C-alpha cells in the first residue's frame, strides 16, 4: 500500500504487520532500517542496500552472523564470530579487508559500556536487494 505524505507525494509504501511477522517470526519492535555503506561485505551486501537490523539481538553466538557495530561514532557492518578463547573475529566478505580480533564487544543496551569500546547495535536480519 502507498502512503501519502505532507507535500502530496506518494513516495512511501507500507507492508502490513502480518507480512513482517511472517518474514521475521515476530513483530517489528526493535528493528531499525539502515543502508549499507561501502563494499566491506563484497557482493553479498552491496553499497546502498537497505538493511533491517534487529536491535534486540546484541549477544554474539557462534553462528558467524552479520551485525551492525558502533566504533566511536561510525556504524559498520561486519561478520562476527565468537572464538573458543572468548574473543571475537570481526571480518568482511570482501577479501581485500583483513579480519581483526578484538577481546570484548559491548552492547548498545549496556549502560556500563566503556568509551571507545566496540558496541553491537544489532544483528542484520534482512538485506533488501535485487536478485
mmCIF file of C-alpha atoms in Angstrom:
data_model
loop_
_atom_site.group_PDB
_atom_site.id
_atom_site.type_symbol
_atom_site.label_atom_id
_atom_site.label_comp_id
_atom_site.label_asym_id
_atom_site.label_seq_id
_atom_site.Cartn_x
_atom_site.Cartn_y
_atom_site.Cartn_z
ATOM 1 C CA UNK A 1 0.000 0.000 0.000
ATOM 2 C CA UNK A 2 1.178 3.552 -0.613
ATOM 3 C CA UNK A 3 1.278 6.313 1.969
ATOM 4 C CA UNK A 4 0.529 9.938 1.129
ATOM 5 C CA UNK A 5 2.931 12.383 2.804
ATOM 6 C CA UNK A 6 2.629 16.100 3.687
ATOM 7 C CA UNK A 7 3.879 17.510 0.366
ATOM 8 C CA UNK A 8 1.347 15.499 -1.644
ATOM 9 C CA UNK A 9 3.762 12.867 -2.951
ATOM 10 C CA UNK A 10 3.067 9.148 -2.878
ATOM 11 C CA UNK A 11 6.653 8.120 -2.146
ATOM 12 C CA UNK A 12 6.275 5.826 0.864
ATOM 13 C CA UNK A 13 4.997 2.293 0.986
ATOM 14 C CA UNK A 14 3.908 0.180 3.905
ATOM 15 C CA UNK A 15 3.572 -3.538 4.413
ATOM 16 C CA UNK A 16 1.052 -4.950 6.843
ATOM 17 C CA UNK A 17 2.487 -6.183 10.160
ATOM 18 C CA UNK A 18 1.307 -9.710 9.287
ATOM 19 C CA UNK A 19 3.820 -9.854 6.406
ATOM 20 C CA UNK A 20 6.658 -8.631 8.659
ATOM 21 C CA UNK A 21 5.669 -11.176 11.311
ATOM 22 C CA UNK A 22 5.759 -13.938 8.715
ATOM 23 C CA UNK A 23 9.209 -12.835 7.464
ATOM 24 C CA UNK A 24 10.748 -12.166 10.879
ATOM 25 C CA UNK A 25 8.937 -14.670 13.066
ATOM 26 C CA UNK A 26 7.809 -11.880 15.425
ATOM 27 C CA UNK A 27 6.617 -8.270 15.419
ATOM 28 C CA UNK A 28 8.788 -5.386 14.242
ATOM 29 C CA UNK A 29 9.512 -3.878 17.671
ATOM 30 C CA UNK A 30 13.243 -3.224 17.988
ATOM 31 C CA UNK A 31 14.023 -3.318 14.269
ATOM 32 C CA UNK A 32 15.663 -0.345 12.552
ATOM 33 C CA UNK A 33 16.389 0.330 8.910
ATOM 34 C CA UNK A 34 19.817 1.465 7.755
ATOM 35 C CA UNK A 35 21.725 1.458 4.483
ATOM 36 C CA UNK A 36 24.951 -0.394 3.735
ATOM 37 C CA UNK A 37 27.820 1.989 3.119
ATOM 38 C CA UNK A 38 30.834 0.920 1.103
ATOM 39 C CA UNK A 39 31.938 -2.528 -0.017
ATOM 40 C CA UNK A 40 33.207 -4.367 3.086
ATOM 41 C CA UNK A 41 30.637 -7.107 2.552
ATOM 42 C CA UNK A 42 31.622 -7.550 -1.101
ATOM 43 C CA UNK A 43 28.942 -8.879 -3.406
ATOM 44 C CA UNK A 44 26.887 -10.309 -0.526
ATOM 45 C CA UNK A 45 25.628 -6.910 0.654
ATOM 46 C CA UNK A 46 26.290 -4.135 -1.850
ATOM 47 C CA UNK A 47 26.738 -0.414 -1.211
ATOM 48 C CA UNK A 48 23.366 1.284 -0.673
ATOM 49 C CA UNK A 49 21.479 -1.908 0.224
ATOM 50 C CA UNK A 50 18.726 -1.318 2.814
ATOM 51 C CA UNK A 51 19.327 -3.462 5.915
ATOM 52 C CA UNK A 52 16.836 -4.416 8.595
ATOM 53 C CA UNK A 53 18.682 -4.559 11.937
ATOM 54 C CA UNK A 54 17.288 -6.382 14.987
ATOM 55 C CA UNK A 55 18.484 -4.234 17.893
ATOM 56 C CA UNK A 56 17.180 -6.812 20.376
ATOM 57 C CA UNK A 57 19.956 -9.216 19.344
ATOM 58 C CA UNK A 58 23.238 -7.905 20.768
ATOM 59 C CA UNK A 59 24.762 -11.102 22.140
ATOM 60 C CA UNK A 60 27.090 -12.834 19.714
ATOM 61 C CA UNK A 61 26.591 -16.546 19.304
ATOM 62 C CA UNK A 62 28.915 -18.911 17.445
ATOM 63 C CA UNK A 63 26.969 -18.597 14.206
ATOM 64 C CA UNK A 64 29.247 -16.190 12.273
ATOM 65 C CA UNK A 65 26.329 -13.785 11.765
ATOM 66 C CA UNK A 66 26.371 -10.305 10.273
ATOM 67 C CA UNK A 67 25.982 -7.440 12.745
ATOM 68 C CA UNK A 68 25.850 -3.643 12.823
ATOM 69 C CA UNK A 69 28.620 -2.396 15.126
ATOM 70 C CA UNK A 70 29.331 1.043 16.541
ATOM 71 C CA UNK A 71 33.002 2.077 16.605
ATOM 72 C CA UNK A 72 33.204 5.533 18.154
ATOM 73 C CA UNK A 73 30.739 7.472 16.013
ATOM 74 C CA UNK A 74 30.954 5.165 13.000
ATOM 75 C CA UNK A 75 28.492 2.374 12.241
ATOM 76 C CA UNK A 76 29.997 -0.584 10.384
ATOM 77 C CA UNK A 77 28.519 -3.865 9.157
ATOM 78 C CA UNK A 78 30.693 -6.919 9.710
ATOM 79 C CA UNK A 79 30.585 -10.667 10.129
ATOM 80 C CA UNK A 80 31.245 -11.537 13.789
ATOM 81 C CA UNK A 81 32.367 -14.912 15.094
ATOM 82 C CA UNK A 82 32.863 -15.720 18.753
ATOM 83 C CA UNK A 83 36.017 -17.785 19.140
ATOM 84 C CA UNK A 84 36.668 -20.573 21.617
ATOM 85 C CA UNK A 85 39.147 -18.394 23.517
ATOM 86 C CA UNK A 86 36.337 -15.887 24.200
ATOM 87 C CA UNK A 87 37.496 -13.167 21.834
ATOM 88 C CA UNK A 88 35.763 -12.143 18.597
ATOM 89 C CA UNK A 89 36.822 -12.359 14.974
ATOM 90 C CA UNK A 90 35.473 -9.366 13.033
ATOM 91 C CA UNK A 91 35.631 -9.902 9.286
ATOM 92 C CA UNK A 92 34.339 -8.713 5.939
ATOM 93 C CA UNK A 93 33.197 -10.736 2.970
ATOM 94 C CA UNK A 94 35.457 -8.503 0.856
ATOM 95 C CA UNK A 95 38.834 -10.334 0.857
ATOM 96 C CA UNK A 96 40.742 -7.053 0.463
ATOM 97 C CA UNK A 97 39.851 -6.080 4.044
ATOM 98 C CA UNK A 98 41.774 -8.105 6.625
ATOM 99 C CA UNK A 99 39.916 -9.610 9.602
ATOM 100 C CA UNK A 100 40.555 -8.308 13.111
ATOM 101 C CA UNK A 101 40.358 -9.933 16.516
ATOM 102 C CA UNK A 102 39.031 -7.992 19.497
ATOM 103 C CA UNK A 103 38.757 -9.170 23.070
ATOM 104 C CA UNK A 104 35.460 -7.557 24.039
ATOM 105 C CA UNK A 105 32.253 -6.419 22.393
ATOM 106 C CA UNK A 106 29.775 -4.344 24.331
ATOM 107 C CA UNK A 107 26.069 -3.913 23.697
ATOM 108 C CA UNK A 108 24.313 -0.668 22.892
ATOM 109 C CA UNK A 109 21.858 -1.717 25.632
ATOM 110 C CA UNK A 110 24.619 -1.948 28.268
ATOM 111 C CA UNK A 111 24.854 1.246 30.297
ATOM 112 C CA UNK A 112 28.232 0.148 31.691
ATOM 113 C CA UNK A 113 29.887 0.074 28.246
ATOM 114 C CA UNK A 114 33.162 1.955 28.234
ATOM 115 C CA UNK A 115 34.042 4.847 25.942
ATOM 116 C CA UNK A 116 35.854 3.663 22.837
ATOM 117 C CA UNK A 117 34.503 0.135 23.151
ATOM 118 C CA UNK A 118 33.043 -1.502 20.050
ATOM 119 C CA UNK A 119 29.300 -1.913 20.604
ATOM 120 C CA UNK A 120 26.872 -4.320 18.976
ATOM 121 C CA UNK A 121 23.879 -2.366 17.676
ATOM 122 C CA UNK A 122 22.086 -5.464 16.401
ATOM 123 C CA UNK A 123 22.024 -8.376 14.006
ATOM 124 C CA UNK A 124 21.384 -7.846 10.300
ATOM 125 C CA UNK A 125 18.200 -9.793 9.659
ATOM 126 C CA UNK A 126 17.292 -8.793 6.111
ATOM 127 C CA UNK A 127 19.280 -7.234 3.264
ATOM 128 C CA UNK A 128 16.879 -5.920 0.606
ATOM 129 C CA UNK A 129 18.425 -6.079 -2.835
ATOM 130 C CA UNK A 130 17.606 -7.160 -6.369
ATOM 131 C CA UNK A 131 18.268 -10.727 -7.330
#
